Short mmCIF file of C-alpha atoms in Angstrom, two decimals:
data_model
loop_
_atom_site.label_atom_id
_atom_site.label_comp_id
_atom_site.label_asym_id
_atom_site.label_seq_id
_atom_site.Cartn_x
_atom_site.Cartn_y
_atom_site.Cartn_z
CA UNK A 1 0.21 -0.03 -0.12
CA UNK A 2 1.43 2.90 -1.12
CA UNK A 3 0.53 6.70 -0.82
CA UNK A 4 2.10 9.52 -2.86
CA UNK A 5 1.08 13.37 -0.87
CA UNK A 6 1.01 16.34 -3.35
CA UNK A 7 1.33 19.83 -1.02
CA UNK A 8 2.17 23.63 -2.99
CA UNK A 9 4.52 23.53 0.27
CA UNK A 10 6.17 21.47 3.20
CA UNK A 11 7.66 24.62 4.49
CA UNK A 12 5.85 24.96 8.60
CA UNK A 13 5.36 28.19 8.41
CA UNK A 14 2.41 27.71 5.94
CA UNK A 15 0.53 26.32 8.17
CA UNK A 16 -0.57 22.77 9.53
CA UNK A 17 -1.39 20.42 6.07
CA UNK A 18 2.83 19.99 6.07
CA UNK A 19 2.67 19.19 10.10
CA UNK A 20 -0.83 17.06 9.44
CA UNK A 21 1.40 14.72 6.78
CA UNK A 22 4.70 14.81 8.96
CA UNK A 23 2.64 13.26 11.75
CA UNK A 24 1.21 11.14 9.92
CA UNK A 25 3.87 9.13 7.80
CA UNK A 26 5.54 7.08 10.59
CA UNK A 27 2.13 6.10 11.87
CA UNK A 28 0.95 4.72 9.07
CA UNK A 29 4.06 3.02 8.41
CA UNK A 30 3.61 1.10 11.15
CA UNK A 31 0.91 -0.44 10.21
CA UNK A 32 2.21 -1.06 6.63
CA UNK A 33 0.82 2.12 4.13
CA UNK A 34 3.87 3.48 3.18
CA UNK A 35 4.09 7.61 1.62
CA UNK A 36 6.59 9.47 -0.34
CA UNK A 37 5.82 13.14 -0.74
CA UNK A 38 5.65 15.27 -3.27
CA UNK A 39 6.32 19.54 -2.80
CA UNK A 40 6.83 22.42 -4.67
CA UNK A 41 9.84 23.79 -2.83
CA UNK A 42 13.84 24.13 -3.77
CA UNK A 43 15.03 21.01 -3.15
CA UNK A 44 17.96 22.82 -0.89
CA UNK A 45 15.30 24.35 1.47
CA UNK A 46 16.52 24.00 4.98
CA UNK A 47 12.90 22.47 6.26
CA UNK A 48 13.41 18.91 3.49
CA UNK A 49 16.85 18.08 5.42
CA UNK A 50 15.37 16.22 7.96
CA UNK A 51 13.13 14.17 7.20
CA UNK A 52 12.99 10.68 7.56
CA UNK A 53 10.94 9.52 4.32
CA UNK A 54 11.70 10.04 0.30
CA UNK A 55 10.33 13.80 -0.75
CA UNK A 56 10.30 14.82 -3.96
CA UNK A 57 11.54 18.78 -5.07
CA UNK A 58 10.42 20.60 -7.41
CA UNK A 59 11.72 23.99 -7.13
CA UNK A 60 8.80 26.31 -8.64
CA UNK A 61 9.96 28.66 -11.62
CA UNK A 62 6.60 30.88 -11.51
CA UNK A 63 6.20 31.59 -7.36
CA UNK A 64 2.22 33.49 -7.39
CA UNK A 65 0.99 29.95 -8.84
CA UNK A 66 4.25 27.37 -8.18
CA UNK A 67 4.35 26.13 -11.37
CA UNK A 68 7.21 23.99 -12.71
CA UNK A 69 6.56 22.60 -16.09
CA UNK A 70 9.18 18.93 -15.28
CA UNK A 71 5.48 18.45 -12.57
CA UNK A 72 3.02 17.02 -15.13
CA UNK A 73 5.42 14.67 -16.92
CA UNK A 74 7.10 13.17 -13.25
CA UNK A 75 3.30 12.59 -12.86
CA UNK A 76 2.82 10.62 -16.51
CA UNK A 77 5.69 8.99 -16.02
CA UNK A 78 5.41 7.95 -11.98
CA UNK A 79 2.02 7.89 -10.76
CA UNK A 80 1.46 3.87 -11.74
CA UNK A 81 3.86 3.47 -8.68
CA UNK A 82 1.51 4.50 -6.29
CA UNK A 83 -1.93 3.18 -5.13
CA UNK A 84 -3.39 6.56 -4.10
CA UNK A 85 -2.57 10.07 -4.38
CA UNK A 86 -3.57 12.22 -2.11
CA UNK A 87 -3.78 15.66 -3.77
CA UNK A 88 -3.34 18.62 0.59
CA UNK A 89 -4.69 21.65 -0.71
CA UNK A 90 -6.18 23.81 -3.46
CA UNK A 91 -5.58 27.05 -6.18
CA UNK A 92 -1.87 26.06 -6.47
CA UNK A 93 -0.16 24.03 -9.57
CA UNK A 94 0.29 20.81 -7.21
CA UNK A 95 -3.55 20.32 -7.83
CA UNK A 96 -3.57 21.64 -11.64
CA UNK A 97 -1.05 19.41 -12.30
CA UNK A 98 -2.41 16.33 -10.85
CA UNK A 99 -5.60 16.33 -12.35
CA UNK A 100 -3.99 17.06 -16.02
CA UNK A 101 -1.92 14.45 -15.70
CA UNK A 102 -4.27 11.68 -14.91
CA UNK A 103 -6.47 12.90 -17.96
CA UNK A 104 -3.73 12.71 -20.65
CA UNK A 105 -2.99 8.97 -18.97
CA UNK A 106 -6.20 7.73 -19.34
CA UNK A 107 -5.92 9.36 -23.31
CA UNK A 108 -3.38 6.85 -23.62
CA UNK A 109 -5.13 4.36 -22.45
CA UNK A 110 -2.60 3.09 -18.80
CA UNK A 111 -3.28 0.61 -16.88
CA UNK A 112 -2.48 1.45 -12.78
CA UNK A 113 -3.85 4.46 -12.70
CA UNK A 114 -4.44 5.34 -8.54
CA UNK A 115 -7.14 6.60 -7.04
CA UNK A 116 -6.78 10.38 -6.63
CA UNK A 117 -8.37 11.84 -3.80
CA UNK A 118 -8.63 15.87 -2.29
CA UNK A 119 -7.60 17.17 0.79
CA UNK A 120 -8.50 20.99 1.14
CA UNK A 121 -8.06 21.20 4.52
CA UNK A 122 -9.90 23.90 5.00
CA UNK A 123 -10.07 25.69 1.75
CA UNK A 124 -13.08 24.82 0.67
CA UNK A 125 -14.55 27.13 3.41
CA UNK A 126 -16.91 29.90 2.45
CA UNK A 127 -14.70 32.68 4.88
CA UNK A 128 -12.21 32.77 1.78
CA UNK A 129 -15.01 34.77 -0.23
CA UNK A 130 -16.86 36.31 3.08
CA UNK A 131 -13.62 38.15 4.28
CA UNK A 132 -13.72 42.08 4.47
CA UNK A 133 -11.57 43.39 2.24
CA UNK A 134 -10.62 40.97 0.30
CA UNK A 135 -12.94 41.49 -2.63
CA UNK A 136 -10.21 41.14 -5.44
CA UNK A 137 -8.81 37.65 -4.58
CA UNK A 138 -12.69 36.03 -3.55
CA UNK A 139 -13.46 37.46 -6.68
CA UNK A 140 -9.85 35.00 -8.32
CA UNK A 141 -10.35 32.16 -6.42
CA UNK A 142 -14.31 32.44 -7.84
CA UNK A 143 -12.71 32.56 -11.59
CA UNK A 144 -10.30 30.03 -10.73
CA UNK A 145 -12.77 27.69 -9.55
CA UNK A 146 -14.48 27.55 -12.24
CA UNK A 147 -12.10 27.17 -14.83
CA UNK A 148 -10.27 25.04 -13.19
CA UNK A 149 -10.41 23.84 -9.96
CA UNK A 150 -14.06 22.60 -9.86
CA UNK A 151 -13.08 20.24 -12.33
CA UNK A 152 -9.97 18.48 -10.30
CA UNK A 153 -12.56 18.19 -7.42
CA UNK A 154 -15.50 17.15 -9.10
CA UNK A 155 -13.27 14.35 -10.74
CA UNK A 156 -11.06 13.04 -8.02
CA UNK A 157 -12.17 9.71 -6.63
CA UNK A 158 -13.36 11.60 -3.77
CA UNK A 159 -12.66 14.96 -1.20
CA UNK A 160 -11.09 13.76 2.10
CA UNK A 161 -12.03 15.85 5.17
CA UNK A 162 -10.50 16.30 8.71
CA UNK A 163 -13.39 17.43 10.48
CA UNK A 164 -17.71 16.90 10.24
CA UNK A 165 -17.51 20.75 10.12
CA UNK A 166 -15.35 21.38 7.22
CA UNK A 167 -16.95 19.14 5.17
CA UNK A 168 -20.51 20.52 5.85
CA UNK A 169 -19.41 23.89 5.08
CA UNK A 170 -17.47 23.24 1.98
CA UNK A 171 -20.76 22.31 0.26
CA UNK A 172 -21.88 26.01 0.17
CA UNK A 173 -18.83 27.65 -1.20
CA UNK A 174 -19.35 27.34 -4.74
CA UNK A 175 -22.83 25.74 -6.77
CA UNK A 176 -20.83 23.81 -8.78
CA UNK A 177 -19.01 21.14 -6.37
CA UNK A 178 -19.86 17.94 -7.01
CA UNK A 179 -17.26 15.36 -5.79
CA UNK A 180 -18.04 11.62 -6.25
CA UNK A 181 -17.97 11.25 -2.40
CA UNK A 182 -17.11 13.06 0.97
CA UNK A 183 -15.23 11.78 3.62
CA UNK A 184 -14.49 12.29 7.07
CA UNK A 185 -11.76 10.63 8.07
CA UNK A 186 -10.33 13.06 10.61
CA UNK A 187 -7.48 14.06 11.61
CA UNK A 188 -4.17 13.80 14.59
CA UNK A 189 -1.13 14.17 16.41
CA UNK A 190 1.18 11.97 17.70
CA UNK A 191 1.35 11.62 21.43
CA UNK A 192 4.16 14.93 22.66
CA UNK A 193 7.11 14.34 24.05
CA UNK A 194 6.73 13.59 28.70
CA UNK A 195 6.50 16.83 30.49
CA UNK A 196 9.82 17.83 31.46
CA UNK A 197 11.53 20.87 33.03
CA UNK A 198 14.32 20.67 30.38
CA UNK A 199 10.94 21.47 27.89
CA UNK A 200 9.99 24.31 30.08
CA UNK A 201 14.09 25.40 30.59
CA UNK A 202 14.12 25.76 27.12
CA UNK A 203 10.82 27.75 26.44
CA UNK A 204 12.11 30.36 29.47
CA UNK A 205 14.88 30.95 27.25
CA UNK A 206 12.50 32.75 24.45
CA UNK A 207 10.72 34.60 27.42
CA UNK A 208 13.28 34.97 30.61
CA UNK A 209 10.23 37.31 32.08
CA UNK A 210 8.16 35.26 31.77
CA UNK A 211 9.16 31.88 34.89
CA UNK A 212 7.04 31.36 37.62
CA UNK A 213 4.56 33.19 35.84
CA UNK A 214 0.73 32.18 34.78
CA UNK A 215 -0.05 32.81 31.55
CA UNK A 216 -2.16 32.05 28.68
CA UNK A 217 -0.73 30.48 25.04
CA UNK A 218 -1.53 31.78 21.86
CA UNK A 219 0.58 29.93 19.37
CA UNK A 220 -0.33 29.97 15.81
CA UNK A 221 0.71 32.69 12.80
CA UNK A 222 0.19 36.57 13.98
CA UNK A 223 -2.46 36.89 11.20
CA UNK A 224 -5.41 38.95 10.55
CA UNK A 225 -8.02 35.30 10.72
CA UNK A 226 -6.39 34.06 13.91
CA UNK A 227 -8.01 37.20 15.87
CA UNK A 228 -5.03 38.18 17.40
CA UNK A 229 -6.10 41.73 17.61
CA UNK A 230 -9.59 40.93 19.45
CA UNK A 231 -7.67 39.42 21.73
CA UNK A 232 -5.09 42.06 22.20
CA UNK A 233 -8.17 43.85 23.48
CA UNK A 234 -10.17 41.40 25.73
CA UNK A 235 -6.96 41.14 27.47
CA UNK A 236 -6.53 45.01 27.93
CA UNK A 237 -10.30 45.67 28.43
CA UNK A 238 -10.20 43.30 31.21
CA UNK A 239 -7.37 43.51 32.58
CA UNK A 240 -8.35 47.32 33.55
CA UNK A 241 -10.39 45.74 36.54
CA UNK A 242 -8.23 42.62 37.47
CA UNK A 243 -4.84 41.11 37.66
CA UNK A 244 -4.74 38.49 34.34
CA UNK A 245 -2.22 35.52 33.25
CA UNK A 246 0.74 37.20 31.43
CA UNK A 247 -0.51 36.16 27.86
CA UNK A 248 1.74 34.76 25.64
CA UNK A 249 1.94 35.41 21.17
CA UNK A 250 3.96 32.89 19.25
CA UNK A 251 4.32 31.80 16.22
CA UNK A 252 5.40 33.83 12.64
CA UNK A 253 4.67 36.89 11.51
CA UNK A 254 5.23 39.36 13.59
CA UNK A 255 7.28 41.37 11.23
CA UNK A 256 4.78 41.35 8.43
CA UNK A 257 2.43 44.55 8.58
CA UNK A 258 -0.35 42.91 10.42
CA UNK A 259 2.21 42.30 12.67
CA UNK A 260 3.11 45.70 13.09
CA UNK A 261 0.36 46.88 13.70
CA UNK A 262 -0.16 43.75 16.47
CA UNK A 263 2.50 45.90 18.06
CA UNK A 264 1.47 48.86 17.99
CA UNK A 265 -1.74 47.60 19.35
CA UNK A 266 0.15 46.58 22.31
CA UNK A 267 1.98 49.91 23.08
CA UNK A 268 -0.77 51.78 23.06
CA UNK A 269 -1.94 50.43 26.85
CA UNK A 270 1.34 50.72 28.67
CA UNK A 271 -0.91 48.88 31.67
CA UNK A 272 -0.45 45.92 29.59
CA UNK A 273 2.73 46.57 27.41
CA UNK A 274 5.06 44.53 29.47
CA UNK A 275 2.33 41.04 30.87
CA UNK A 276 2.18 40.11 26.86
CA UNK A 277 5.48 38.20 25.35
CA UNK A 278 5.80 37.54 21.53
CA UNK A 279 8.61 35.01 21.51
CA UNK A 280 8.03 34.40 17.52
CA UNK A 281 7.72 31.35 16.23
CA UNK A 282 8.68 28.10 18.64
CA UNK A 283 9.87 24.69 17.62
CA UNK A 284 10.78 21.20 19.28
CA UNK A 285 11.44 21.27 23.20
CA UNK A 286 10.51 25.74 22.50
CA UNK A 287 6.96 24.85 21.54
CA UNK A 288 6.02 21.95 24.23
CA UNK A 289 7.61 23.37 26.92
CA UNK A 290 5.32 26.98 26.23
CA UNK A 291 2.21 24.54 25.82
CA UNK A 292 3.06 22.28 29.63
CA UNK A 293 4.08 25.82 30.74
CA UNK A 294 0.47 27.19 30.53
CA UNK A 295 -3.21 27.65 31.97
CA UNK A 296 -4.97 27.58 29.45
CA UNK A 297 -4.32 27.94 24.78
CA UNK A 298 -6.51 30.26 23.24
CA UNK A 299 -7.37 30.80 19.48
CA UNK A 300 -9.94 32.68 19.02
CA UNK A 301 -9.83 32.77 14.44
CA UNK A 302 -12.20 34.00 12.68
CA UNK A 303 -11.71 30.60 10.61
CA UNK A 304 -9.87 27.53 11.86
CA UNK A 305 -9.80 24.22 9.52
CA UNK A 306 -8.74 21.87 12.67
CA UNK A 307 -5.70 23.88 14.02
CA UNK A 308 -3.44 21.06 15.27
CA UNK A 309 -1.74 23.68 18.13
CA UNK A 310 -5.83 23.40 19.40
CA UNK A 311 -4.64 19.94 19.27
CA UNK A 312 -1.08 20.09 20.74
CA UNK A 313 -2.42 21.68 23.75
CA UNK A 314 -5.45 19.36 24.29
CA UNK A 315 -2.65 16.30 24.02
CA UNK A 316 -0.57 18.28 27.03
CA UNK A 317 -3.50 18.14 29.13
CA UNK A 318 -3.96 22.32 28.96
CA UNK A 319 -7.14 23.54 28.20
CA UNK A 320 -7.87 25.27 24.82
CA UNK A 321 -10.22 28.35 25.18
CA UNK A 322 -10.92 28.98 21.00
CA UNK A 323 -14.27 30.64 18.62
CA UNK A 324 -16.62 29.10 17.39
CA UNK A 325 -15.01 28.90 13.83
CA UNK A 326 -12.56 26.86 14.69
CA UNK A 327 -14.03 23.51 12.77
CA UNK A 328 -13.45 21.18 15.85
CA UNK A 329 -15.22 23.13 18.25
CA UNK A 330 -18.69 20.61 18.71
CA UNK A 331 -15.72 17.55 19.36
CA UNK A 332 -14.07 20.23 22.16
CA UNK A 333 -17.73 20.93 23.92
CA UNK A 334 -18.64 17.46 23.51
CA UNK A 335 -15.77 16.91 25.61
CA UNK A 336 -15.36 19.35 27.91
CA UNK A 337 -11.52 20.43 27.10
CA UNK A 338 -12.50 23.69 26.57
CA UNK A 339 -14.83 26.83 26.37
CA UNK A 340 -15.91 27.95 23.33
CA UNK A 341 -17.47 31.60 22.42
CA UNK A 342 -18.07 33.51 19.19
CA UNK A 343 -15.31 34.94 17.69
CA UNK A 344 -16.26 39.08 18.43
CA UNK A 345 -14.60 40.91 21.36
CA UNK A 346 -17.33 39.87 23.22
CA UNK A 347 -16.95 36.20 22.82
CA UNK A 348 -13.16 36.90 23.45
CA UNK A 349 -14.43 38.07 26.88
CA UNK A 350 -16.38 35.79 27.46
CA UNK A 351 -13.49 33.24 26.88
CA UNK A 352 -11.13 35.66 29.50
CA UNK A 353 -14.35 35.44 31.85
CA UNK A 354 -15.24 32.14 32.22
CA UNK A 355 -11.63 30.65 32.29
CA UNK A 356 -10.70 33.19 34.99
CA UNK A 357 -14.00 32.95 37.12
CA UNK A 358 -13.07 29.12 37.14
CA UNK A 359 -11.80 28.08 40.43
CA UNK A 360 -8.78 25.63 40.87
CA UNK A 361 -10.70 22.37 41.38
CA UNK A 362 -12.28 23.20 38.43
CA UNK A 363 -9.94 24.20 36.21
CA UNK A 364 -8.10 21.01 37.45
CA UNK A 365 -11.53 18.63 36.57
CA UNK A 366 -11.17 20.44 32.68
CA UNK A 367 -7.21 19.54 32.17
CA UNK A 368 -7.58 16.08 32.46
CA UNK A 369 -10.92 16.42 30.07
CA UNK A 370 -9.29 17.83 27.58
CA UNK A 371 -6.49 15.17 27.93
CA UNK A 372 -9.05 12.39 27.44
CA UNK A 373 -10.41 14.47 24.47
CA UNK A 374 -6.80 13.95 22.83
CA UNK A 375 -6.80 10.30 23.50
CA UNK A 376 -10.45 9.40 22.41
CA UNK A 377 -10.68 11.54 18.91
CA UNK A 378 -7.22 13.46 17.75
CA UNK A 379 -4.95 10.49 18.69
CA UNK A 380 -2.55 9.73 15.39
CA UNK A 381 -2.89 6.83 15.88
CA UNK A 382 -6.82 6.19 15.69
CA UNK A 383 -6.65 8.59 12.71
CA UNK A 384 -4.04 6.11 10.78
CA UNK A 385 -6.57 3.33 11.35
CA UNK A 386 -9.48 5.38 9.98
CA UNK A 387 -7.10 6.62 6.55
CA UNK A 388 -6.12 3.02 5.95
CA UNK A 389 -9.36 1.68 6.24
CA UNK A 390 -10.94 4.77 4.04
CA UNK A 391 -8.54 4.61 1.42
CA UNK A 392 -7.34 0.46 1.20
CA UNK A 393 -10.78 -1.54 2.34
#
């Protein structure tokens, strides 16, 4: 059983799908499913050096679409080697290339054409067409969908989703969305390293003034979609009347235009500015130390397909304070591993109010439920078995 995963980039800075691939491949190998990855990255990229699975990297020669003229010929020569191809994400050359190669192979009467599945990772969410100030981008996507992407999706053998909410939302974005089959395969992450002082020490080297202080952790891209601005405003507002845990905003993007706006927003309130820490992107021990050291994880995102960091927090036994636009919010609420509210200033104030208003016994109980929700719903072993049964049984 052999899978080829096709993705635009394996760069961790680009978001969760590449991390999901890295999580799944070792677990699938344990149950007899081998995986290779095809991506549109420079083969010399630093982030490809430590992966212990085969990666076929094609450096794009045209960045906006990540076009590479050698990709379709390579696919036509090698697709027969695989039983299944999973296309991760849309709107880039990689999904078009697979579809084009399959069409050409069928015309030649080729045998052993693999099954093709699309895994959109939230890229069919209506948020992409409704977000304020994105009219031109939404129009480009609408045009691209109707002339190219709709055929890739509808001709595939199926569309794979990480959760039921993502599956339902995909149905309302485009009228010409008619996949052959929709499958909620779930998603999962690896068991985190055991809690150890070396992990928290690694994190505190990035935030030395935080040692010994309680804090809430935001760990994601510093991006307008993530609701960082309303998180800061809610924090500033509540801090006028009470002492709050410190706030850590970790992740890439602080040096972007939006990131500079966030810095200015933090500076605008001297009362709380020293209580908000911005360590940048955290990796490996730093990241796990941040999870283990926090009181709770918070993500008031305006749209989040799955939220790997949310599940990483659950795996560390940390309650999650999330918006109802994080697509796994129903599962979180069902297991009692966190608190859910709307993605608005009022909603974030409610999240902070509710969490800080809990007693120690209630917080401890929620921590146990957070860990249990990971074990029952989001472990990588459960996801790997489900994916294998879906694709090969």
